[in-house]
PDB file of C-alpha atoms in Angstrom:
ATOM      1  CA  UNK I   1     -21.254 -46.078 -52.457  1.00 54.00           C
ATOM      2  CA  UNK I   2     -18.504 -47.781 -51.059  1.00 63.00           C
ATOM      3  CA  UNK I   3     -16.673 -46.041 -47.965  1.00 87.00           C
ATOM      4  CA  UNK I   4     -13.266 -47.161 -50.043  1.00 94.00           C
ATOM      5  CA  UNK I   5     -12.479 -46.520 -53.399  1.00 95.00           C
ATOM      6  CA  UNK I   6      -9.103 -48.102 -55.398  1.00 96.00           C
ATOM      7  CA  UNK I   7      -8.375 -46.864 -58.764  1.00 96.00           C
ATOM      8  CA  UNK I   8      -7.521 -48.365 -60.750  1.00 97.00           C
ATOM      9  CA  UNK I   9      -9.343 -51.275 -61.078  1.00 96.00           C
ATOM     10  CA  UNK I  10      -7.139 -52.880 -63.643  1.00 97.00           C
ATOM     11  CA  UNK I  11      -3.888 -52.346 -64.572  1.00 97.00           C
ATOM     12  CA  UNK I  12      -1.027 -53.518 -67.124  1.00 97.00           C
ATOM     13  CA  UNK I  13       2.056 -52.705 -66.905  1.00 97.00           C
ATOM     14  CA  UNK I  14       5.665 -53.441 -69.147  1.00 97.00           C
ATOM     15  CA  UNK I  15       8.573 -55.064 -66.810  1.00 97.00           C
ATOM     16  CA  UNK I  16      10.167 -52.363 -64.901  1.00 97.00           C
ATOM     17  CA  UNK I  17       7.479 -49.561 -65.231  1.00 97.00           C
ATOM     18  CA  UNK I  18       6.658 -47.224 -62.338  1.00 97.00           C
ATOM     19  CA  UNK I  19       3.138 -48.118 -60.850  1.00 97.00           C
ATOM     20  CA  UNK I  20       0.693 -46.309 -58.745  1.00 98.00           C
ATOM     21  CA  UNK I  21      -2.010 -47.414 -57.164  1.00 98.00           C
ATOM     22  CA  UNK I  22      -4.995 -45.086 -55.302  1.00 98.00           C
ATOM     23  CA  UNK I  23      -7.324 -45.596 -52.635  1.00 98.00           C
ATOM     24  CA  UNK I  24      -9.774 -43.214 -51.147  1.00 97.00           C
ATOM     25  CA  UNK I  25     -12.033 -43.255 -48.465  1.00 95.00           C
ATOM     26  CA  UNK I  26     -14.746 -41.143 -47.269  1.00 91.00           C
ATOM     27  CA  UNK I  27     -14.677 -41.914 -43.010  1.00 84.00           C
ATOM     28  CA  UNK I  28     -12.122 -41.124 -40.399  1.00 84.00           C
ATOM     29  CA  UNK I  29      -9.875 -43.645 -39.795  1.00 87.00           C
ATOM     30  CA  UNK I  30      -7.183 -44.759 -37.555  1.00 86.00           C
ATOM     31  CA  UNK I  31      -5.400 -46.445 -39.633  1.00 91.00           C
ATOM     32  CA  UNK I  32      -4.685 -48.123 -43.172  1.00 94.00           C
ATOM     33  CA  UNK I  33      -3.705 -51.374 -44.311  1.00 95.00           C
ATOM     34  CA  UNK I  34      -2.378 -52.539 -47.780  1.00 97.00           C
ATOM     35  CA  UNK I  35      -2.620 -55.992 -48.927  1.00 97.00           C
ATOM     36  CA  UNK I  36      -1.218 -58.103 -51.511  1.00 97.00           C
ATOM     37  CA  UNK I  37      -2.955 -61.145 -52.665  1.00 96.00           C
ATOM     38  CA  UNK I  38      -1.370 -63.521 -55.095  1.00 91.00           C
ATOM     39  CA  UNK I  39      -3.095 -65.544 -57.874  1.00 85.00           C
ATOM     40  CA  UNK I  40      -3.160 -68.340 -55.801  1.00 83.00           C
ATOM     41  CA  UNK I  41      -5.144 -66.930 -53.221  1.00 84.00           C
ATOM     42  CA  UNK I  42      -3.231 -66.102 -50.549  1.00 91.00           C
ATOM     43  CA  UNK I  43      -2.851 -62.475 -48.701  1.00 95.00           C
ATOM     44  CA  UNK I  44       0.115 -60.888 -47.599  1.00 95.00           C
ATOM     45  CA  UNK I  45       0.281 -57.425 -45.427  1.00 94.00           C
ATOM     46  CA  UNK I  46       1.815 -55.029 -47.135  1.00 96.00           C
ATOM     47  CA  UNK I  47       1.884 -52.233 -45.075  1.00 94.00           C
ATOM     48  CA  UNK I  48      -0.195 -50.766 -42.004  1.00 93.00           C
ATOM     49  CA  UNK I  49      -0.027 -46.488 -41.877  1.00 92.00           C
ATOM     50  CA  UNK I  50      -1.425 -43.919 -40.236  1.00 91.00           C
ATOM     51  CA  UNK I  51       0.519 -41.151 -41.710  1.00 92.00           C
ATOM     52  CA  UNK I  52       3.047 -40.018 -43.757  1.00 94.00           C
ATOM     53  CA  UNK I  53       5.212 -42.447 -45.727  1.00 96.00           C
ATOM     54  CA  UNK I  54       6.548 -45.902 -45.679  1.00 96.00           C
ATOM     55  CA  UNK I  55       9.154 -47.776 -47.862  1.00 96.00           C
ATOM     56  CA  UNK I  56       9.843 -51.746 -48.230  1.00 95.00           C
ATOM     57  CA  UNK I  57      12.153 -52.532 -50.434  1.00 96.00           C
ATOM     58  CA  UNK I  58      10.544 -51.701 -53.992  1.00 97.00           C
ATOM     59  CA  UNK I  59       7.391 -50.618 -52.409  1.00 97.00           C
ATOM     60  CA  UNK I  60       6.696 -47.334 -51.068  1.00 98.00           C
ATOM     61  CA  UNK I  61       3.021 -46.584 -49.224  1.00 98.00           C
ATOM     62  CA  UNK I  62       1.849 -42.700 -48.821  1.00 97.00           C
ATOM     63  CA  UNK I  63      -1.729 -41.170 -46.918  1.00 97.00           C
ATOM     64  CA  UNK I  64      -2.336 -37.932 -46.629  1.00 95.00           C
ATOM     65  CA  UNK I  65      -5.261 -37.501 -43.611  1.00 92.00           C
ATOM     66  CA  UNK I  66      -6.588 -34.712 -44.571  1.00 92.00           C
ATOM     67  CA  UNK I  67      -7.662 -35.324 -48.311  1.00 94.00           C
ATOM     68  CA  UNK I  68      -8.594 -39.358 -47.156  1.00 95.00           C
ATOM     69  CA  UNK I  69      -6.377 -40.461 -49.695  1.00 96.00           C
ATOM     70  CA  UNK I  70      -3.353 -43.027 -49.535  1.00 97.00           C
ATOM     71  CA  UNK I  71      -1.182 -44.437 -52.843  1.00 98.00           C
ATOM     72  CA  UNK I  72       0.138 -47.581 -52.919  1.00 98.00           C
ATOM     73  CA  UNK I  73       3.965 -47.181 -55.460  1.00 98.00           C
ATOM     74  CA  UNK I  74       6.048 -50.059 -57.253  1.00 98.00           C
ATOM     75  CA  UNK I  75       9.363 -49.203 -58.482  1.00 96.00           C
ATOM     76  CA  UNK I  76      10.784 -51.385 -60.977  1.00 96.00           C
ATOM     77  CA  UNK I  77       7.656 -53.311 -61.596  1.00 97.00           C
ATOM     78  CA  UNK I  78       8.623 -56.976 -62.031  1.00 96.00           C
ATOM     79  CA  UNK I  79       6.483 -59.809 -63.645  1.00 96.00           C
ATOM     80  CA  UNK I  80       6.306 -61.399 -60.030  1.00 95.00           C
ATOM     81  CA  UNK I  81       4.683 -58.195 -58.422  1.00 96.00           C
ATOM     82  CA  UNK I  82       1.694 -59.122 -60.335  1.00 96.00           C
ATOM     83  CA  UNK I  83      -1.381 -59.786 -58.296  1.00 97.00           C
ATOM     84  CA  UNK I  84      -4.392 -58.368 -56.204  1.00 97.00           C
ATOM     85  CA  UNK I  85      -3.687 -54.738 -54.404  1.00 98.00           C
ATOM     86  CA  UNK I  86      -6.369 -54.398 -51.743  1.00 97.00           C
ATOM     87  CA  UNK I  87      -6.647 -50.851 -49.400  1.00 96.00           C
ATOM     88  CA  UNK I  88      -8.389 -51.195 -45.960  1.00 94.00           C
ATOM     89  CA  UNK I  89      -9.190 -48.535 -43.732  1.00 93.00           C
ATOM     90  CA  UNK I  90      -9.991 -49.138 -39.566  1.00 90.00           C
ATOM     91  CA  UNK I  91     -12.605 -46.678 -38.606  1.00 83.00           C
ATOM     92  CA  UNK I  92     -13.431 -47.998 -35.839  1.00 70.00           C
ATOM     93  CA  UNK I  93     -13.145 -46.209 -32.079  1.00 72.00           C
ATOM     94  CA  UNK I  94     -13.504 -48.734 -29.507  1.00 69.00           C
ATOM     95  CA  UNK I  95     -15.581 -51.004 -32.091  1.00 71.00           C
ATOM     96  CA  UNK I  96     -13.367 -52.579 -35.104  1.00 77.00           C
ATOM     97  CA  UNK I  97     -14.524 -51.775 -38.339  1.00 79.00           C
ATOM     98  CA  UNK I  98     -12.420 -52.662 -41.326  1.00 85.00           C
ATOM     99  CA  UNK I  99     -13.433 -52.010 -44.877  1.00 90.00           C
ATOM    100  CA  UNK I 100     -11.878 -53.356 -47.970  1.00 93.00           C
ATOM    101  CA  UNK I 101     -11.789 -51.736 -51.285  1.00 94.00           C
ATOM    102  CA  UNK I 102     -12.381 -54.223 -54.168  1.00 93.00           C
ATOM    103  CA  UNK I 103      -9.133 -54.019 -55.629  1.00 95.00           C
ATOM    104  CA  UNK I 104      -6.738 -53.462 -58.361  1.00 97.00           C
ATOM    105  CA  UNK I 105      -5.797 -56.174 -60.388  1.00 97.00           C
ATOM    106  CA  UNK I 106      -1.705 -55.878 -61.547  1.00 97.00           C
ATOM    107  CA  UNK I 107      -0.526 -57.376 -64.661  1.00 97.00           C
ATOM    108  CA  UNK I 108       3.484 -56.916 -65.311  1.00 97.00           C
ATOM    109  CA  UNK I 109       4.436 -58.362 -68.464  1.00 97.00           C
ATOM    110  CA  UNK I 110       7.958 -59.589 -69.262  1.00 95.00           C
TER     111      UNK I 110
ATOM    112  CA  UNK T   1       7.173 -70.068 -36.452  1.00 66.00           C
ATOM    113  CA  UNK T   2       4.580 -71.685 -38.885  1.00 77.00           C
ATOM    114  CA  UNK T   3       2.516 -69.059 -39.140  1.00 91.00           C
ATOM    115  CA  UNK T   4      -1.312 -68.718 -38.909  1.00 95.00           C
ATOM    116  CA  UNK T   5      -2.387 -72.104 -39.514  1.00 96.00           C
ATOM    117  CA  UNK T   6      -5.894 -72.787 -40.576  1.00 97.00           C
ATOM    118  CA  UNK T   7      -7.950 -76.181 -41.225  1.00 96.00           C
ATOM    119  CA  UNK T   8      -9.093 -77.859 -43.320  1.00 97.00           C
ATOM    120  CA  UNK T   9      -7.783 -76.098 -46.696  1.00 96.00           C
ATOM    121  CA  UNK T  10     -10.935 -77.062 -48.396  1.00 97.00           C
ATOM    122  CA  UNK T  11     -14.196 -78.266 -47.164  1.00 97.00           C
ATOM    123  CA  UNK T  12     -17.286 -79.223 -49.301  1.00 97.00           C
ATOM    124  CA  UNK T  13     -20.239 -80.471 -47.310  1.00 97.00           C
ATOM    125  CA  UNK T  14     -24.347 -80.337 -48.359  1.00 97.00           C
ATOM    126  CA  UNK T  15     -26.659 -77.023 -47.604  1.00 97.00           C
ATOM    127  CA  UNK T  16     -28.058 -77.849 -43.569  1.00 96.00           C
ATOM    128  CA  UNK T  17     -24.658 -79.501 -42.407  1.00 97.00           C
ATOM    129  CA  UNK T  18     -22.789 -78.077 -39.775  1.00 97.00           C
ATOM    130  CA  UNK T  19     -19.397 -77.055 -40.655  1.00 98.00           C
ATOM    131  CA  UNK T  20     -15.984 -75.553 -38.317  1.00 98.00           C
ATOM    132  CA  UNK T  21     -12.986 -74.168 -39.792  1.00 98.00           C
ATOM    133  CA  UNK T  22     -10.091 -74.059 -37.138  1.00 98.00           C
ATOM    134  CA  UNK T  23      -7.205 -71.384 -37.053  1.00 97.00           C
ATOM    135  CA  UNK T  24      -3.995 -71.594 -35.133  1.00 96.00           C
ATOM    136  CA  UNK T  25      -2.694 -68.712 -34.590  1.00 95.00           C
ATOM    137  CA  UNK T  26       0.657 -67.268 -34.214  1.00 93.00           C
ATOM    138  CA  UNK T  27       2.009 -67.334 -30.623  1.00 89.00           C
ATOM    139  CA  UNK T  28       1.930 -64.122 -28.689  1.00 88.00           C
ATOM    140  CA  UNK T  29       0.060 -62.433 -30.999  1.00 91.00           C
ATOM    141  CA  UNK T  30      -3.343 -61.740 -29.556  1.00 90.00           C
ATOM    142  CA  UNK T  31      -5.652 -59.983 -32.138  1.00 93.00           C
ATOM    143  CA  UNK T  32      -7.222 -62.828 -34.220  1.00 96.00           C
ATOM    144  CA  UNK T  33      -9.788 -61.911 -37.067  1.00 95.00           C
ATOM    145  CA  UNK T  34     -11.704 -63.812 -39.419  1.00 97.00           C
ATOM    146  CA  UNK T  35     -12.974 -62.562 -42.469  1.00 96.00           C
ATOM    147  CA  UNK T  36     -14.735 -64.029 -45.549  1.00 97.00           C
ATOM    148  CA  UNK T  37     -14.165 -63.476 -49.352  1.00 96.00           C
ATOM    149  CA  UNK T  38     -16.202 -63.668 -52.204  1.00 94.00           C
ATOM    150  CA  UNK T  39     -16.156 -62.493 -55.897  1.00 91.00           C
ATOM    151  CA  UNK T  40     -19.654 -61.013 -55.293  1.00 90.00           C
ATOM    152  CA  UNK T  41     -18.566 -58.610 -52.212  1.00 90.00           C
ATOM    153  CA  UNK T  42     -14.905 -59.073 -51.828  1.00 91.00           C
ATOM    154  CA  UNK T  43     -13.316 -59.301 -48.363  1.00 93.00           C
ATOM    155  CA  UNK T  44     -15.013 -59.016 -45.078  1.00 93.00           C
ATOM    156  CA  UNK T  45     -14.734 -58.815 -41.411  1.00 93.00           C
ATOM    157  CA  UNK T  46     -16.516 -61.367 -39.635  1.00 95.00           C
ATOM    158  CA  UNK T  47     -15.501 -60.898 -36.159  1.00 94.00           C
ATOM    159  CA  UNK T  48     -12.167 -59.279 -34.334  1.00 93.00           C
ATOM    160  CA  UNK T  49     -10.821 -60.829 -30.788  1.00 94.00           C
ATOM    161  CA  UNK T  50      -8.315 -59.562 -28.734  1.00 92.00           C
ATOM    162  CA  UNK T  51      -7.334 -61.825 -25.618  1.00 92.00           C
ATOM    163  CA  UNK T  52      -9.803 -64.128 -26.286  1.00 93.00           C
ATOM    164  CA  UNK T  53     -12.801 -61.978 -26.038  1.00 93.00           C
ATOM    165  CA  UNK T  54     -14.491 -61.556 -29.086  1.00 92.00           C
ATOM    166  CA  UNK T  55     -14.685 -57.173 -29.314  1.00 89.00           C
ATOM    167  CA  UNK T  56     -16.707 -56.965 -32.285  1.00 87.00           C
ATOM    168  CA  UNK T  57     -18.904 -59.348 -34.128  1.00 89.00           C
ATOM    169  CA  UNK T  58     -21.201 -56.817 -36.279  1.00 86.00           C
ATOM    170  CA  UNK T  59     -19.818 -58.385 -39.259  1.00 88.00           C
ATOM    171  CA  UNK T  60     -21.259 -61.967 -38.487  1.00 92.00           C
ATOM    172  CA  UNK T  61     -23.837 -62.365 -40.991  1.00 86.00           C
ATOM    173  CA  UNK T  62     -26.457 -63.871 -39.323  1.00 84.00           C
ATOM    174  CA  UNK T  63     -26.999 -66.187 -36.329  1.00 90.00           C
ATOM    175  CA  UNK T  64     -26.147 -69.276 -38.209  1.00 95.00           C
ATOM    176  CA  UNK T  65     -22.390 -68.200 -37.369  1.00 96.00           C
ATOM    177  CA  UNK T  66     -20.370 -68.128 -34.515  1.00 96.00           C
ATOM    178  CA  UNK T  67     -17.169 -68.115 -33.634  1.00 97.00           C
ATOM    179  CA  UNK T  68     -14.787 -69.289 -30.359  1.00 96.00           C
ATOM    180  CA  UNK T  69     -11.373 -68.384 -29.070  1.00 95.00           C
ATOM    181  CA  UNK T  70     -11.065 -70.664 -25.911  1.00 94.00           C
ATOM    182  CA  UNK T  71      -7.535 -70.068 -25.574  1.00 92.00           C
ATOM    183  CA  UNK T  72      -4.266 -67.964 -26.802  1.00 91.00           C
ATOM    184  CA  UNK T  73      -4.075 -70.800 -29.687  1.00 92.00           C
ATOM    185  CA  UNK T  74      -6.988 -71.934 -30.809  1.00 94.00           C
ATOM    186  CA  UNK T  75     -10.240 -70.375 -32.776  1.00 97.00           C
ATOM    187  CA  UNK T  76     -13.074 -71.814 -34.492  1.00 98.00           C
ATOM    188  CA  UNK T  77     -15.988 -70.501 -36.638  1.00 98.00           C
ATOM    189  CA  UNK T  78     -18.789 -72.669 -36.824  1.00 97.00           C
ATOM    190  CA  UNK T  79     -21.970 -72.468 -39.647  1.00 97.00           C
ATOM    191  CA  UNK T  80     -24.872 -74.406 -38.729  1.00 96.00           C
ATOM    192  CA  UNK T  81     -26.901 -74.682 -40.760  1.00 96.00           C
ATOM    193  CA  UNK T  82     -24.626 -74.073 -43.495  1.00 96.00           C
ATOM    194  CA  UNK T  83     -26.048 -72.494 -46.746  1.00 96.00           C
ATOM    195  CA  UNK T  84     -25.212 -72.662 -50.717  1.00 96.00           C
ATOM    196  CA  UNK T  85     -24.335 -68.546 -49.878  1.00 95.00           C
ATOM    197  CA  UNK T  86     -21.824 -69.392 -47.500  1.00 96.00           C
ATOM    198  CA  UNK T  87     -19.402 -71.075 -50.005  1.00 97.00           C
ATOM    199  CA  UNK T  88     -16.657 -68.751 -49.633  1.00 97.00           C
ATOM    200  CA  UNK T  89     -12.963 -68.638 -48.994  1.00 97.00           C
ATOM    201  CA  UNK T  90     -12.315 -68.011 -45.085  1.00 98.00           C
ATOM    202  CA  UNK T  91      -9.245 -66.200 -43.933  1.00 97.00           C
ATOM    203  CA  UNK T  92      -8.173 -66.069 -40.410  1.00 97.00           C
ATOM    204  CA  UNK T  93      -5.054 -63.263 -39.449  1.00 96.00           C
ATOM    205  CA  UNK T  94      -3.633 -62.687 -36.719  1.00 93.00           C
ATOM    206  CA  UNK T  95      -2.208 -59.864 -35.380  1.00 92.00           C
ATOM    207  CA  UNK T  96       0.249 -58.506 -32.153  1.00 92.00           C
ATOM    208  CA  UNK T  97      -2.494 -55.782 -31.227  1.00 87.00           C
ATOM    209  CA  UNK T  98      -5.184 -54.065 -33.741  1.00 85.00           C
ATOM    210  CA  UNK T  99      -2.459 -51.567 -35.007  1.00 84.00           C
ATOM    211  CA  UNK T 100      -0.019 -53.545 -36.009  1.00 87.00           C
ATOM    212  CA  UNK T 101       0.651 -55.511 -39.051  1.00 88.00           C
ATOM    213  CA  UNK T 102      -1.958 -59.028 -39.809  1.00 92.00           C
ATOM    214  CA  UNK T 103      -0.896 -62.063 -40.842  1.00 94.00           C
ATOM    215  CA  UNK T 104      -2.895 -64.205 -42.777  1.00 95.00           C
ATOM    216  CA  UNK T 105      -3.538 -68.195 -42.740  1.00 96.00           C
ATOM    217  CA  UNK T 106      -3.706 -69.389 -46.263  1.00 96.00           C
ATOM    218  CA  UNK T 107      -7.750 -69.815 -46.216  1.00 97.00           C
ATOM    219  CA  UNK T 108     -10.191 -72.508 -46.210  1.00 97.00           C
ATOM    220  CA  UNK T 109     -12.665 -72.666 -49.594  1.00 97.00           C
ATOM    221  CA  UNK T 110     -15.892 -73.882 -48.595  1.00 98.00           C
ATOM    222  CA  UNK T 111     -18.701 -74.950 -51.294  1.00 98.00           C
ATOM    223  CA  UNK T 112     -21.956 -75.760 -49.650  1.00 97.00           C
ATOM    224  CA  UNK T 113     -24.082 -77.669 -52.333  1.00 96.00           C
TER     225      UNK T 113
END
């Protein structure tokens, strides 16, 4: 079983729809990344949190600690939002350990 | 700044060659990682530097790869021999310190044939 778990694993969505995205994990972390990768391949940070809540632009990112569970929100879903959500936790102490969920696919359609 | 920069873009070579991918990384930003992605098992952390020193390796697959930071701007991860299961797409990020935000190169694909 993986240590990180996104739901959903595919998702369409109408131009200007609210979206929500999950991810949870099953290990104590110290922090937890979300990244955006385009169709084209390339990634782009998202944001990094460790608690609570944080808000860029259209995109708002949420964990709660103690149920191991962060959400990943679009506002105003746009055709260009469309791509490859990835959640990441660091559970590493000293070490580095970075896991990657498999993702969640985003189709906005005009 | 140009960002992470990473070389070459796209490399095909033949199963037993020896192949380096290069990453530039952003200036004063000294947390480098390289990770490798696949459609089979998705992304994955290779290895994790921080001033240089490589701090954890465990995700190195096997001893066919390693991996250099010499200096503040430079790293290299070198396959030799290289394998058909190594064709991948390679991502080095960079990073001010582990807690803070990465930045990602845009990738080399390798195919190993």
């Amino acid at each position: 079983k993986n240590e990180v778990e996104q739901s959903p694993q595919n998702l369409t969505a109408q131009e200007g729809e609210f979206i929500t995205i999950n991810c949870s994990y099953s290990v104590g972390i110290s922090a937890l990344h979300w990244l955006q990768q385009h169709p084209g391949g390339g990634i782009v940070s998202l944001f990094m949190l460790s608690s609570g809540k944080k808000k860029h632009g259209r995109l708002i990112a949420t964990i709660n600690i103690q149920e191991k569970h962060s959400s990943l929100h679009i506002t105003a879903s746009h055709p260009r939002d469309s791509a490859v959500y990835i959640c990441a936790v660091d559970s590493g102490g000293s070490n580095y350990k970075l896991t990657f969920g498999k993702g969640t696919l985003l189709t906005v359609n005009p | 700044d140009a960002g992470v920069i990473q070389s070459p873009r796209h490399e095909v070579t033949e199963m037993g060659q020896e192949v380096t991918l290069r990453c530039k990384p952003i200036s004063g930003h000294n947390s480098l990682f390289w990770y490798r992605q696949t459609m089979m098992r998705g992304l994955e952390l290779l290895i994790y530097f921080n001033n240089n020193v490589p701090i954890d390796d465990s995700g190195m697959p096997e001893d066919r790869f390693s991996a250099k930071m010499p200096n503040a701007s430079f790293s290299t991860l070198k396959i030799q021999p290289s394998e058909p299961r190594d064709s991948a797409v390679y991502f080095c990020a960079n990073a001010k310190t582990r807690y803070n935000e990465q930045f990602f190169g845009p990738g080399t694909r390798l195919t190993v044939l």
